[in-house]
């Protein structure tokens, strides 16, 4: 073992059983010291005649959670994981993997190369490499299908999802599951194996499972839709096909070679960037790691409208009792009914059991009386987007709530400082900005106000994680971050219509880039009435050209509200597929004539650059203003909010890869073409280019 390494694997012998304990916080990742320590453990087993078996167990909260991601961009230090796996595979004495927490990636691959696998009933198992744009490289591809069959194995490899211990026992991944005391249970299991002769079982000796004809091609077609733009899921199918017709050692070598190629791939570098960025976003400026979040036992949601219902479900799903505060009986009963309907649809879709839905409904307490909030620790305010209404609700909450209760507004653009000023404890006020539908969308923009207490910021961050969101702290700014950047993309999309592009051309370019849906199909989904109302609310702050660009109003006035009326930017038949509509071409031609704008051929490149560079430039301004802490936060927001393709790493990562000098040059080109006020490069971009740096240097 390298003398620089700290000791992360300790060995002890209990009778005839050697026990190797891995202790490499926080997740027992397979750092060099762990790999070397486990190779030493196998060698000790083989060289000690008194030792008849080896148990590999981990300290801390989990079994090995995979290769150490932080080592991927560093020179590899032997022994690589494959060497350890081969030593385990060749070992002539039984090795038992004893697992708890999440046995993932290389950790599960180690277990697959052992003779036996036991686990706590709370343990979970997975090969999440694909979520990092990788694939298993140390036996996951060649061993897992042999153990649990191709269908189960390919599902785990291609989607990276975890399975629980019960399922793992059923499929043959595990030999035994125990309720508690894993070390003692694993030791007893090992002693039994030894007493019965110490038989070894090599997964590599198992026959290759049969593959139903057509199964793999069906998976290729399914994954092309399900994992649009992602390479690794398709390669997973190719590798499983390869392992089914290739001798084990050769297949293992090709698996490893593919993993190495993927580690160097742009997609994996983008996905690993997001993995790190999501965790970096949890570190809040001005909130030291030792600041304890407040204990949140009971939550209230004020405002049982569409957003309030989704927010209430987030907390119910996570096991919090929720008090739902309405303004009158009708409003409240509609809210309760809406929540029940969403939970019932979850049952119908098999996402939850009827018992779970009933249990969650039993934890919902509807009320019209603020006095019922006397024991609540956190209120999420989601009443109508009107400042006076919100200030009235805040004042009444302030009077009813205990001193330590947090009030978090879900507003998407109203001034959080004004709300904080309407209560006696502004340090308890923050924003928790959910995205519709709140119980589905992962992104949570947590908003810090000027006086928000550090432990309140820590609390809304930890609560955000507990309810399964991806929380990102943002500062004051109209539309915070996601909506503010989206408004620039929308502006350019509208201007491009005026300049001669069609809705279908723009949607095709942006969905071709990787967004789940183009801006105009999205507008038809949201409804032109909703879009017109949002435009009206922001009209005063718009530039003259934006104010005159009233295509949305014209469509709404013509009753073209989108999917809900069968026509908006597109026509919709029963299949709800958007079809170009000559009437829209006429409406646009009339608008352009009315505006007297010169018409020209618009290239796809111009559409992409104007829409996306406008967003990147706005993000740079947001960072300049301190409304976002770091470029990685912007990437996390857009890949979890409005569907920026994750394999491109987010807006800032994508722009950085293009090169900021190129981005600056394009901004200058469009400043001349569209207008300085829209494309003048942000100070941050100017300064980074001047210093020869990128967003992440
Ligand atoms: N390597 C290094 N650090 C890791 C890590 C890893 N694999 N996984 C987590 N961390 C750090 C993380 O950055 C954070 O650090 C802390 O641990 C807590 O993580 C050869 C090639 C295990 C389910 O993809 O899914 O094996 O911010 O905040 O929410 O074929 O971490 O505190 O400084 O996420 O409780 C495959 C990735 C690797 C697992 C725990 N393995 N990790 O979740 O805590 S590739 C993975 C996770 C591989 C082989 C291939 C989760 C978790 P910090 P956390 P959590």
mmCIF file with all atom_site columns, N, CA, C and O and ligand atoms in Angstrom, residues 26-27 29-30 61-62 65-70 72 81 102 104-107 109 128-129 132 134-138 162 255 259 263 275 279-280 282-283 465, ligand 1:
data_model
loop_
_atom_site.group_PDB
_atom_site.id
_atom_site.type_symbol
_atom_site.label_atom_id
_atom_site.label_alt_id
_atom_site.label_comp_id
_atom_site.label_asym_id
_atom_site.label_entity_id
_atom_site.label_seq_id
_atom_site.pdbx_PDB_ins_code
_atom_site.Cartn_x
_atom_site.Cartn_y
_atom_site.Cartn_z
_atom_site.occupancy
_atom_site.B_iso_or_equiv
_atom_site.pdbx_formal_charge
_atom_site.auth_seq_id
_atom_site.auth_comp_id
_atom_site.auth_asym_id
_atom_site.auth_atom_id
_atom_site.pdbx_PDB_model_num
ATOM   1   N N   . UNK A 1 26  ? -16.879 9.809  3.089   1.00 0.00 ? 26  UNK A N   1
ATOM   2   C CA  . UNK A 1 26  ? -18.224 9.636  3.637   1.00 0.00 ? 26  UNK A CA  1
ATOM   3   C C   . UNK A 1 26  ? -18.980 8.422  3.097   1.00 0.00 ? 26  UNK A C   1
ATOM   4   O O   . UNK A 1 26  ? -19.943 7.988  3.685   1.00 0.00 ? 26  UNK A O   1
ATOM   5   N N   . UNK A 1 27  ? -18.526 7.855  1.940   1.00 0.00 ? 27  UNK A N   1
ATOM   6   C CA  . UNK A 1 27  ? -19.341 6.778  1.360   1.00 0.00 ? 27  UNK A CA  1
ATOM   7   C C   . UNK A 1 27  ? -18.493 5.541  1.037   1.00 0.00 ? 27  UNK A C   1
ATOM   8   O O   . UNK A 1 27  ? -18.884 4.718  0.219   1.00 0.00 ? 27  UNK A O   1
ATOM   9   N N   . UNK A 1 29  ? -15.931 5.236  -0.761  1.00 0.00 ? 29  UNK A N   1
ATOM   10  C CA  . UNK A 1 29  ? -15.579 5.167  -2.188  1.00 0.00 ? 29  UNK A CA  1
ATOM   11  C C   . UNK A 1 29  ? -14.265 4.413  -2.356  1.00 0.00 ? 29  UNK A C   1
ATOM   12  O O   . UNK A 1 29  ? -13.435 4.368  -1.446  1.00 0.00 ? 29  UNK A O   1
ATOM   13  N N   . UNK A 1 30  ? -14.102 3.838  -3.532  1.00 0.00 ? 30  UNK A N   1
ATOM   14  C CA  . UNK A 1 30  ? -12.956 2.957  -3.780  1.00 0.00 ? 30  UNK A CA  1
ATOM   15  C C   . UNK A 1 30  ? -11.705 3.758  -4.113  1.00 0.00 ? 30  UNK A C   1
ATOM   16  O O   . UNK A 1 30  ? -11.086 3.585  -5.165  1.00 0.00 ? 30  UNK A O   1
ATOM   17  N N   . UNK A 1 61  ? -21.954 4.792  7.077   1.00 0.00 ? 61  UNK A N   1
ATOM   18  C CA  . UNK A 1 61  ? -23.363 4.710  6.716   1.00 0.00 ? 61  UNK A CA  1
ATOM   19  C C   . UNK A 1 61  ? -23.654 3.808  5.529   1.00 0.00 ? 61  UNK A C   1
ATOM   20  O O   . UNK A 1 61  ? -24.815 3.556  5.211   1.00 0.00 ? 61  UNK A O   1
ATOM   21  N N   . UNK A 1 62  ? -22.587 3.348  4.845   1.00 0.00 ? 62  UNK A N   1
ATOM   22  C CA  . UNK A 1 62  ? -22.912 2.565  3.652   1.00 0.00 ? 62  UNK A CA  1
ATOM   23  C C   . UNK A 1 62  ? -21.768 1.645  3.250   1.00 0.00 ? 62  UNK A C   1
ATOM   24  O O   . UNK A 1 62  ? -20.599 1.933  3.526   1.00 0.00 ? 62  UNK A O   1
ATOM   25  N N   . UNK A 1 65  ? -19.701 2.746  -2.174  1.00 0.00 ? 65  UNK A N   1
ATOM   26  C CA  . UNK A 1 65  ? -20.668 3.396  -3.075  1.00 0.00 ? 65  UNK A CA  1
ATOM   27  C C   . UNK A 1 65  ? -20.076 3.625  -4.456  1.00 0.00 ? 65  UNK A C   1
ATOM   28  O O   . UNK A 1 65  ? -20.590 4.424  -5.229  1.00 0.00 ? 65  UNK A O   1
ATOM   29  N N   . UNK A 1 66  ? -18.962 2.908  -4.746  1.00 0.00 ? 66  UNK A N   1
ATOM   30  C CA  . UNK A 1 66  ? -18.448 3.002  -6.111  1.00 0.00 ? 66  UNK A CA  1
ATOM   31  C C   . UNK A 1 66  ? -17.036 3.511  -6.180  1.00 0.00 ? 66  UNK A C   1
ATOM   32  O O   . UNK A 1 66  ? -16.424 3.830  -5.166  1.00 0.00 ? 66  UNK A O   1
ATOM   33  N N   . UNK A 1 67  ? -16.557 3.596  -7.407  1.00 0.00 ? 67  UNK A N   1
ATOM   34  C CA  . UNK A 1 67  ? -15.214 4.158  -7.617  1.00 0.00 ? 67  UNK A CA  1
ATOM   35  C C   . UNK A 1 67  ? -15.208 5.580  -7.067  1.00 0.00 ? 67  UNK A C   1
ATOM   36  O O   . UNK A 1 67  ? -16.249 6.225  -6.956  1.00 0.00 ? 67  UNK A O   1
ATOM   37  N N   . UNK A 1 68  ? -14.014 6.064  -6.750  1.00 0.00 ? 68  UNK A N   1
ATOM   38  C CA  . UNK A 1 68  ? -13.904 7.432  -6.238  1.00 0.00 ? 68  UNK A CA  1
ATOM   39  C C   . UNK A 1 68  ? -13.910 8.390  -7.437  1.00 0.00 ? 68  UNK A C   1
ATOM   40  O O   . UNK A 1 68  ? -12.917 8.512  -8.162  1.00 0.00 ? 68  UNK A O   1
ATOM   41  N N   . UNK A 1 69  ? -15.053 9.058  -7.581  1.00 0.00 ? 69  UNK A N   1
ATOM   42  C CA  . UNK A 1 69  ? -15.255 9.922  -8.757  1.00 0.00 ? 69  UNK A CA  1
ATOM   43  C C   . UNK A 1 69  ? -14.155 10.972 -8.837  1.00 0.00 ? 69  UNK A C   1
ATOM   44  O O   . UNK A 1 69  ? -13.730 11.390 -9.905  1.00 0.00 ? 69  UNK A O   1
ATOM   45  N N   . UNK A 1 70  ? -13.638 11.356 -7.680  1.00 0.00 ? 70  UNK A N   1
ATOM   46  C CA  . UNK A 1 70  ? -12.638 12.433 -7.680  1.00 0.00 ? 70  UNK A CA  1
ATOM   47  C C   . UNK A 1 70  ? -11.321 11.984 -8.295  1.00 0.00 ? 70  UNK A C   1
ATOM   48  O O   . UNK A 1 70  ? -10.472 12.772 -8.643  1.00 0.00 ? 70  UNK A O   1
ATOM   49  N N   . UNK A 1 72  ? -11.128 10.265 -11.112 1.00 0.00 ? 72  UNK A N   1
ATOM   50  C CA  . UNK A 1 72  ? -11.239 10.014 -12.556 1.00 0.00 ? 72  UNK A CA  1
ATOM   51  C C   . UNK A 1 72  ? -10.350 10.929 -13.384 1.00 0.00 ? 72  UNK A C   1
ATOM   52  O O   . UNK A 1 72  ? -9.856  10.543 -14.429 1.00 0.00 ? 72  UNK A O   1
ATOM   53  N N   . UNK A 1 81  ? -9.190  -1.167 -9.918  1.00 0.00 ? 81  UNK A N   1
ATOM   54  C CA  . UNK A 1 81  ? -10.270 -1.991 -9.364  1.00 0.00 ? 81  UNK A CA  1
ATOM   55  C C   . UNK A 1 81  ? -10.304 -3.363 -10.034 1.00 0.00 ? 81  UNK A C   1
ATOM   56  O O   . UNK A 1 81  ? -10.503 -4.392 -9.380  1.00 0.00 ? 81  UNK A O   1
ATOM   57  N N   . UNK A 1 102 ? -25.974 1.833  0.649   1.00 0.00 ? 102 UNK A N   1
ATOM   58  C CA  . UNK A 1 102 ? -26.148 1.697  -0.810  1.00 0.00 ? 102 UNK A CA  1
ATOM   59  C C   . UNK A 1 102 ? -24.872 1.120  -1.388  1.00 0.00 ? 102 UNK A C   1
ATOM   60  O O   . UNK A 1 102 ? -23.839 1.789  -1.438  1.00 0.00 ? 102 UNK A O   1
ATOM   61  N N   . UNK A 1 104 ? -23.066 0.429  -4.447  1.00 0.00 ? 104 UNK A N   1
ATOM   62  C CA  . UNK A 1 104 ? -23.246 0.983  -5.793  1.00 0.00 ? 104 UNK A CA  1
ATOM   63  C C   . UNK A 1 104 ? -21.996 0.843  -6.652  1.00 0.00 ? 104 UNK A C   1
ATOM   64  O O   . UNK A 1 104 ? -20.873 0.844  -6.123  1.00 0.00 ? 104 UNK A O   1
ATOM   65  N N   . UNK A 1 105 ? -22.191 0.760  -7.944  1.00 0.00 ? 105 UNK A N   1
ATOM   66  C CA  . UNK A 1 105 ? -21.078 0.822  -8.884  1.00 0.00 ? 105 UNK A CA  1
ATOM   67  C C   . UNK A 1 105 ? -20.007 -0.202 -8.567  1.00 0.00 ? 105 UNK A C   1
ATOM   68  O O   . UNK A 1 105 ? -20.293 -1.390 -8.377  1.00 0.00 ? 105 UNK A O   1
ATOM   69  N N   . UNK A 1 106 ? -18.771 0.284  -8.467  1.00 0.00 ? 106 UNK A N   1
ATOM   70  C CA  . UNK A 1 106 ? -17.651 -0.612 -8.173  1.00 0.00 ? 106 UNK A CA  1
ATOM   71  C C   . UNK A 1 106 ? -17.856 -1.377 -6.881  1.00 0.00 ? 106 UNK A C   1
ATOM   72  O O   . UNK A 1 106 ? -17.329 -2.475 -6.706  1.00 0.00 ? 106 UNK A O   1
ATOM   73  N N   . UNK A 1 107 ? -18.606 -0.823 -5.947  1.00 0.00 ? 107 UNK A N   1
ATOM   74  C CA  . UNK A 1 107 ? -18.894 -1.525 -4.691  1.00 0.00 ? 107 UNK A CA  1
ATOM   75  C C   . UNK A 1 107 ? -19.710 -2.768 -4.962  1.00 0.00 ? 107 UNK A C   1
ATOM   76  O O   . UNK A 1 107 ? -19.389 -3.867 -4.482  1.00 0.00 ? 107 UNK A O   1
ATOM   77  N N   . UNK A 1 109 ? -19.840 -4.262 -7.817  1.00 0.00 ? 109 UNK A N   1
ATOM   78  C CA  . UNK A 1 109 ? -18.986 -5.135 -8.645  1.00 0.00 ? 109 UNK A CA  1
ATOM   79  C C   . UNK A 1 109 ? -18.065 -5.974 -7.776  1.00 0.00 ? 109 UNK A C   1
ATOM   80  O O   . UNK A 1 109 ? -17.790 -7.136 -8.080  1.00 0.00 ? 109 UNK A O   1
ATOM   81  N N   . UNK A 1 128 ? -25.107 2.831  -10.775 1.00 0.00 ? 128 UNK A N   1
ATOM   82  C CA  . UNK A 1 128 ? -25.522 4.163  -11.235 1.00 0.00 ? 128 UNK A CA  1
ATOM   83  C C   . UNK A 1 128 ? -24.540 4.814  -12.207 1.00 0.00 ? 128 UNK A C   1
ATOM   84  O O   . UNK A 1 128 ? -24.689 5.984  -12.536 1.00 0.00 ? 128 UNK A O   1
ATOM   85  N N   . UNK A 1 129 ? -23.543 4.049  -12.665 1.00 0.00 ? 129 UNK A N   1
ATOM   86  C CA  . UNK A 1 129 ? -22.560 4.643  -13.569 1.00 0.00 ? 129 UNK A CA  1
ATOM   87  C C   . UNK A 1 129 ? -23.225 5.399  -14.722 1.00 0.00 ? 129 UNK A C   1
ATOM   88  O O   . UNK A 1 129 ? -22.768 6.450  -15.140 1.00 0.00 ? 129 UNK A O   1
ATOM   89  N N   . UNK A 1 132 ? -23.736 8.960  -14.667 1.00 0.00 ? 132 UNK A N   1
ATOM   90  C CA  . UNK A 1 132 ? -22.535 9.791  -14.817 1.00 0.00 ? 132 UNK A CA  1
ATOM   91  C C   . UNK A 1 132 ? -22.015 9.695  -16.254 1.00 0.00 ? 132 UNK A C   1
ATOM   92  O O   . UNK A 1 132 ? -20.895 10.071 -16.537 1.00 0.00 ? 132 UNK A O   1
ATOM   93  N N   . UNK A 1 134 ? -21.287 6.993  -17.657 1.00 0.00 ? 134 UNK A N   1
ATOM   94  C CA  . UNK A 1 134 ? -20.354 5.865  -17.663 1.00 0.00 ? 134 UNK A CA  1
ATOM   95  C C   . UNK A 1 134 ? -21.132 4.556  -17.750 1.00 0.00 ? 134 UNK A C   1
ATOM   96  O O   . UNK A 1 134 ? -22.362 4.563  -17.837 1.00 0.00 ? 134 UNK A O   1
ATOM   97  N N   . UNK A 1 135 ? -20.403 3.458  -17.710 1.00 0.00 ? 135 UNK A N   1
ATOM   98  C CA  . UNK A 1 135 ? -20.997 2.138  -17.552 1.00 0.00 ? 135 UNK A CA  1
ATOM   99  C C   . UNK A 1 135 ? -20.072 1.325  -16.652 1.00 0.00 ? 135 UNK A C   1
ATOM   100 O O   . UNK A 1 135 ? -18.882 1.660  -16.533 1.00 0.00 ? 135 UNK A O   1
ATOM   101 N N   . UNK A 1 136 ? -20.598 0.291  -15.995 1.00 0.00 ? 136 UNK A N   1
ATOM   102 C CA  . UNK A 1 136 ? -19.725 -0.517 -15.147 1.00 0.00 ? 136 UNK A CA  1
ATOM   103 C C   . UNK A 1 136 ? -18.484 -0.942 -15.946 1.00 0.00 ? 136 UNK A C   1
ATOM   104 O O   . UNK A 1 136 ? -18.589 -1.269 -17.129 1.00 0.00 ? 136 UNK A O   1
ATOM   105 N N   . UNK A 1 137 ? -17.332 -0.936 -15.271 1.00 0.00 ? 137 UNK A N   1
ATOM   106 C CA  . UNK A 1 137 ? -16.094 -1.274 -15.988 1.00 0.00 ? 137 UNK A CA  1
ATOM   107 C C   . UNK A 1 137 ? -15.335 -2.398 -15.321 1.00 0.00 ? 137 UNK A C   1
ATOM   108 O O   . UNK A 1 137 ? -14.263 -2.789 -15.760 1.00 0.00 ? 137 UNK A O   1
ATOM   109 N N   . UNK A 1 138 ? -15.880 -2.919 -14.213 1.00 0.00 ? 138 UNK A N   1
ATOM   110 C CA  . UNK A 1 138 ? -15.137 -3.943 -13.460 1.00 0.00 ? 138 UNK A CA  1
ATOM   111 C C   . UNK A 1 138 ? -16.010 -5.147 -13.151 1.00 0.00 ? 138 UNK A C   1
ATOM   112 O O   . UNK A 1 138 ? -16.031 -5.652 -12.040 1.00 0.00 ? 138 UNK A O   1
ATOM   113 N N   . UNK A 1 162 ? -31.746 2.054  -8.137  1.00 0.00 ? 162 UNK A N   1
ATOM   114 C CA  . UNK A 1 162 ? -31.412 1.142  -7.050  1.00 0.00 ? 162 UNK A CA  1
ATOM   115 C C   . UNK A 1 162 ? -32.543 0.136  -6.832  1.00 0.00 ? 162 UNK A C   1
ATOM   116 O O   . UNK A 1 162 ? -33.711 0.438  -7.072  1.00 0.00 ? 162 UNK A O   1
ATOM   117 N N   . UNK A 1 255 ? -15.368 -4.694 -21.618 1.00 0.00 ? 255 UNK A N   1
ATOM   118 C CA  . UNK A 1 255 ? -16.178 -3.869 -20.697 1.00 0.00 ? 255 UNK A CA  1
ATOM   119 C C   . UNK A 1 255 ? -15.302 -2.773 -20.095 1.00 0.00 ? 255 UNK A C   1
ATOM   120 O O   . UNK A 1 255 ? -15.658 -1.602 -20.088 1.00 0.00 ? 255 UNK A O   1
ATOM   121 N N   . UNK A 1 259 ? -15.477 1.359  -20.526 1.00 0.00 ? 259 UNK A N   1
ATOM   122 C CA  . UNK A 1 259 ? -15.612 2.250  -19.361 1.00 0.00 ? 259 UNK A CA  1
ATOM   123 C C   . UNK A 1 259 ? -14.551 3.345  -19.423 1.00 0.00 ? 259 UNK A C   1
ATOM   124 O O   . UNK A 1 259 ? -14.844 4.519  -19.211 1.00 0.00 ? 259 UNK A O   1
ATOM   125 N N   . UNK A 1 263 ? -15.172 7.370  -19.612 1.00 0.00 ? 263 UNK A N   1
ATOM   126 C CA  . UNK A 1 263 ? -14.656 8.313  -18.609 1.00 0.00 ? 263 UNK A CA  1
ATOM   127 C C   . UNK A 1 263 ? -14.109 9.560  -19.296 1.00 0.00 ? 263 UNK A C   1
ATOM   128 O O   . UNK A 1 263 ? -14.252 10.672 -18.815 1.00 0.00 ? 263 UNK A O   1
ATOM   129 N N   . UNK A 1 275 ? -22.996 16.275 -11.242 1.00 0.00 ? 275 UNK A N   1
ATOM   130 C CA  . UNK A 1 275 ? -23.001 15.545 -9.966  1.00 0.00 ? 275 UNK A CA  1
ATOM   131 C C   . UNK A 1 275 ? -22.308 16.389 -8.901  1.00 0.00 ? 275 UNK A C   1
ATOM   132 O O   . UNK A 1 275 ? -22.825 16.604 -7.804  1.00 0.00 ? 275 UNK A O   1
ATOM   133 N N   . UNK A 1 279 ? -23.938 19.063 -5.585  1.00 0.00 ? 279 UNK A N   1
ATOM   134 C CA  . UNK A 1 279 ? -23.483 18.994 -4.191  1.00 0.00 ? 279 UNK A CA  1
ATOM   135 C C   . UNK A 1 279 ? -22.826 20.292 -3.746  1.00 0.00 ? 279 UNK A C   1
ATOM   136 O O   . UNK A 1 279 ? -22.988 20.725 -2.628  1.00 0.00 ? 279 UNK A O   1
ATOM   137 N N   . UNK A 1 280 ? -22.140 20.926 -4.691  1.00 0.00 ? 280 UNK A N   1
ATOM   138 C CA  . UNK A 1 280 ? -21.538 22.226 -4.349  1.00 0.00 ? 280 UNK A CA  1
ATOM   139 C C   . UNK A 1 280 ? -22.633 23.257 -4.065  1.00 0.00 ? 280 UNK A C   1
ATOM   140 O O   . UNK A 1 280 ? -22.473 24.125 -3.194  1.00 0.00 ? 280 UNK A O   1
ATOM   141 N N   . UNK A 1 282 ? -25.154 22.940 -2.431  1.00 0.00 ? 282 UNK A N   1
ATOM   142 C CA  . UNK A 1 282 ? -25.679 22.803 -1.057  1.00 0.00 ? 282 UNK A CA  1
ATOM   143 C C   . UNK A 1 282 ? -24.832 23.581 -0.065  1.00 0.00 ? 282 UNK A C   1
ATOM   144 O O   . UNK A 1 282 ? -25.200 23.756 1.085   1.00 0.00 ? 282 UNK A O   1
ATOM   145 N N   . UNK A 1 283 ? -23.674 24.049 -0.511  1.00 0.00 ? 283 UNK A N   1
ATOM   146 C CA  . UNK A 1 283 ? -22.794 24.835 0.375   1.00 0.00 ? 283 UNK A CA  1
ATOM   147 C C   . UNK A 1 283 ? -23.174 26.301 0.193   1.00 0.00 ? 283 UNK A C   1
ATOM   148 O O   . UNK A 1 283 ? -22.962 26.881 -0.861  1.00 0.00 ? 283 UNK A O   1
ATOM   149 N N   . UNK A 1 465 ? -33.802 19.004 0.360   1.00 0.00 ? 465 UNK A N   1
ATOM   150 C CA  . UNK A 1 465 ? -33.251 17.676 0.047   1.00 0.00 ? 465 UNK A CA  1
ATOM   151 C C   . UNK A 1 465 ? -34.168 16.583 0.587   1.00 0.00 ? 465 UNK A C   1
ATOM   152 O O   . UNK A 1 465 ? -34.442 15.587 -0.082  1.00 0.00 ? 465 UNK A O   1
HETATM 153 N N1  . LIG B 2 .   ? -16.779 9.142  -5.180  1.00 0.00 ? 1   LIG B N1  1
HETATM 154 C C1  . LIG B 2 .   ? -16.355 10.192 -4.434  1.00 0.00 ? 1   LIG B C1  1
HETATM 155 N N2  . LIG B 2 .   ? -17.152 10.918 -3.623  1.00 0.00 ? 1   LIG B N2  1
HETATM 156 C C2  . LIG B 2 .   ? -18.447 10.555 -3.574  1.00 0.00 ? 1   LIG B C2  1
HETATM 157 C C3  . LIG B 2 .   ? -18.964 9.477  -4.311  1.00 0.00 ? 1   LIG B C3  1
HETATM 158 C C4  . LIG B 2 .   ? -18.062 8.747  -5.138  1.00 0.00 ? 1   LIG B C4  1
HETATM 159 N N3  . LIG B 2 .   ? -18.461 7.705  -5.848  1.00 0.00 ? 1   LIG B N3  1
HETATM 160 N N4  . LIG B 2 .   ? -20.295 9.385  -4.035  1.00 0.00 ? 1   LIG B N4  1
HETATM 161 C C5  . LIG B 2 .   ? -20.575 10.368 -3.161  1.00 0.00 ? 1   LIG B C5  1
HETATM 162 N N5  . LIG B 2 .   ? -19.484 11.068 -2.878  1.00 0.00 ? 1   LIG B N5  1
HETATM 163 C C6  . LIG B 2 .   ? -19.392 12.217 -1.971  1.00 0.00 ? 1   LIG B C6  1
HETATM 164 C C7  . LIG B 2 .   ? -20.264 13.368 -2.438  1.00 0.00 ? 1   LIG B C7  1
HETATM 165 O O1  . LIG B 2 .   ? -19.562 14.138 -3.387  1.00 0.00 ? 1   LIG B O1  1
HETATM 166 C C8  . LIG B 2 .   ? -20.489 14.102 -1.128  1.00 0.00 ? 1   LIG B C8  1
HETATM 167 O O2  . LIG B 2 .   ? -19.276 14.793 -0.857  1.00 0.00 ? 1   LIG B O2  1
HETATM 168 C C9  . LIG B 2 .   ? -20.583 12.987 -0.110  1.00 0.00 ? 1   LIG B C9  1
HETATM 169 O O3  . LIG B 2 .   ? -19.929 11.839 -0.710  1.00 0.00 ? 1   LIG B O3  1
HETATM 170 C C10 . LIG B 2 .   ? -22.007 12.608 0.231   1.00 0.00 ? 1   LIG B C10 1
HETATM 171 O O4  . LIG B 2 .   ? -22.638 12.323 -1.014  1.00 0.00 ? 1   LIG B O4  1
HETATM 172 C C11 . LIG B 2 .   ? -15.678 1.137  -11.579 1.00 0.00 ? 1   LIG B C11 1
HETATM 173 C C12 . LIG B 2 .   ? -16.613 3.288  -12.801 1.00 0.00 ? 1   LIG B C12 1
HETATM 174 C C13 . LIG B 2 .   ? -23.733 7.298  -2.419  1.00 0.00 ? 1   LIG B C13 1
HETATM 175 C C14 . LIG B 2 .   ? -26.188 7.522  -2.901  1.00 0.00 ? 1   LIG B C14 1
HETATM 176 O O5  . LIG B 2 .   ? -22.167 6.931  -9.034  1.00 0.00 ? 1   LIG B O5  1
HETATM 177 O O6  . LIG B 2 .   ? -25.119 8.279  -5.687  1.00 0.00 ? 1   LIG B O6  1
HETATM 178 O O7  . LIG B 2 .   ? -18.031 2.854  -9.657  1.00 0.00 ? 1   LIG B O7  1
HETATM 179 O O8  . LIG B 2 .   ? -20.206 17.103 -0.940  1.00 0.00 ? 1   LIG B O8  1
HETATM 180 O O9  . LIG B 2 .   ? -24.281 14.199 -0.798  1.00 0.00 ? 1   LIG B O9  1
HETATM 181 O O10 . LIG B 2 .   ? -27.269 12.050 -0.777  1.00 0.00 ? 1   LIG B O10 1
HETATM 182 O O11 . LIG B 2 .   ? -17.620 0.368  -12.610 1.00 0.00 ? 1   LIG B O11 1
HETATM 183 O O12 . LIG B 2 .   ? -23.517 10.079 -3.191  1.00 0.00 ? 1   LIG B O12 1
HETATM 184 O O13 . LIG B 2 .   ? -20.000 15.885 1.233   1.00 0.00 ? 1   LIG B O13 1
HETATM 185 O O14 . LIG B 2 .   ? -17.930 16.656 0.019   1.00 0.00 ? 1   LIG B O14 1
HETATM 186 O O15 . LIG B 2 .   ? -24.567 12.379 -2.565  1.00 0.00 ? 1   LIG B O15 1
HETATM 187 O O16 . LIG B 2 .   ? -26.470 10.430 1.028   1.00 0.00 ? 1   LIG B O16 1
HETATM 188 C C15 . LIG B 2 .   ? -20.425 4.823  -9.234  1.00 0.00 ? 1   LIG B C15 1
HETATM 189 C C16 . LIG B 2 .   ? -22.493 8.296  -6.607  1.00 0.00 ? 1   LIG B C16 1
HETATM 190 C C17 . LIG B 2 .   ? -19.105 5.501  -9.458  1.00 0.00 ? 1   LIG B C17 1
HETATM 191 C C18 . LIG B 2 .   ? -22.398 6.783  -6.664  1.00 0.00 ? 1   LIG B C18 1
HETATM 192 C C19 . LIG B 2 .   ? -25.059 8.986  -1.217  1.00 0.00 ? 1   LIG B C19 1
HETATM 193 N N6  . LIG B 2 .   ? -21.021 5.308  -8.002  1.00 0.00 ? 1   LIG B N6  1
HETATM 194 N N7  . LIG B 2 .   ? -22.928 8.734  -5.299  1.00 0.00 ? 1   LIG B N7  1
HETATM 195 O O17 . LIG B 2 .   ? -26.010 10.006 -1.405  1.00 0.00 ? 1   LIG B O17 1
HETATM 196 O O18 . LIG B 2 .   ? -24.873 11.860 -0.108  1.00 0.00 ? 1   LIG B O18 1
HETATM 197 S S1  . LIG B 2 .   ? -18.385 5.000  -10.988 1.00 0.00 ? 1   LIG B S1  1
HETATM 198 C C20 . LIG B 2 .   ? -21.847 6.371  -8.006  1.00 0.00 ? 1   LIG B C20 1
HETATM 199 C C21 . LIG B 2 .   ? -24.243 8.711  -4.966  1.00 0.00 ? 1   LIG B C21 1
HETATM 200 C C22 . LIG B 2 .   ? -17.981 3.376  -10.739 1.00 0.00 ? 1   LIG B C22 1
HETATM 201 C C23 . LIG B 2 .   ? -17.154 1.235  -11.622 1.00 0.00 ? 1   LIG B C23 1
HETATM 202 C C24 . LIG B 2 .   ? -17.606 2.611  -11.967 1.00 0.00 ? 1   LIG B C24 1
HETATM 203 C C25 . LIG B 2 .   ? -24.584 9.289  -3.627  1.00 0.00 ? 1   LIG B C25 1
HETATM 204 C C26 . LIG B 2 .   ? -24.885 8.249  -2.547  1.00 0.00 ? 1   LIG B C26 1
HETATM 205 P P1  . LIG B 2 .   ? -19.363 16.200 -0.088  1.00 0.00 ? 1   LIG B P1  1
HETATM 206 P P2  . LIG B 2 .   ? -24.145 12.769 -1.201  1.00 0.00 ? 1   LIG B P2  1
HETATM 207 P P3  . LIG B 2 .   ? -26.254 11.109 -0.264  1.00 0.00 ? 1   LIG B P3  1
#
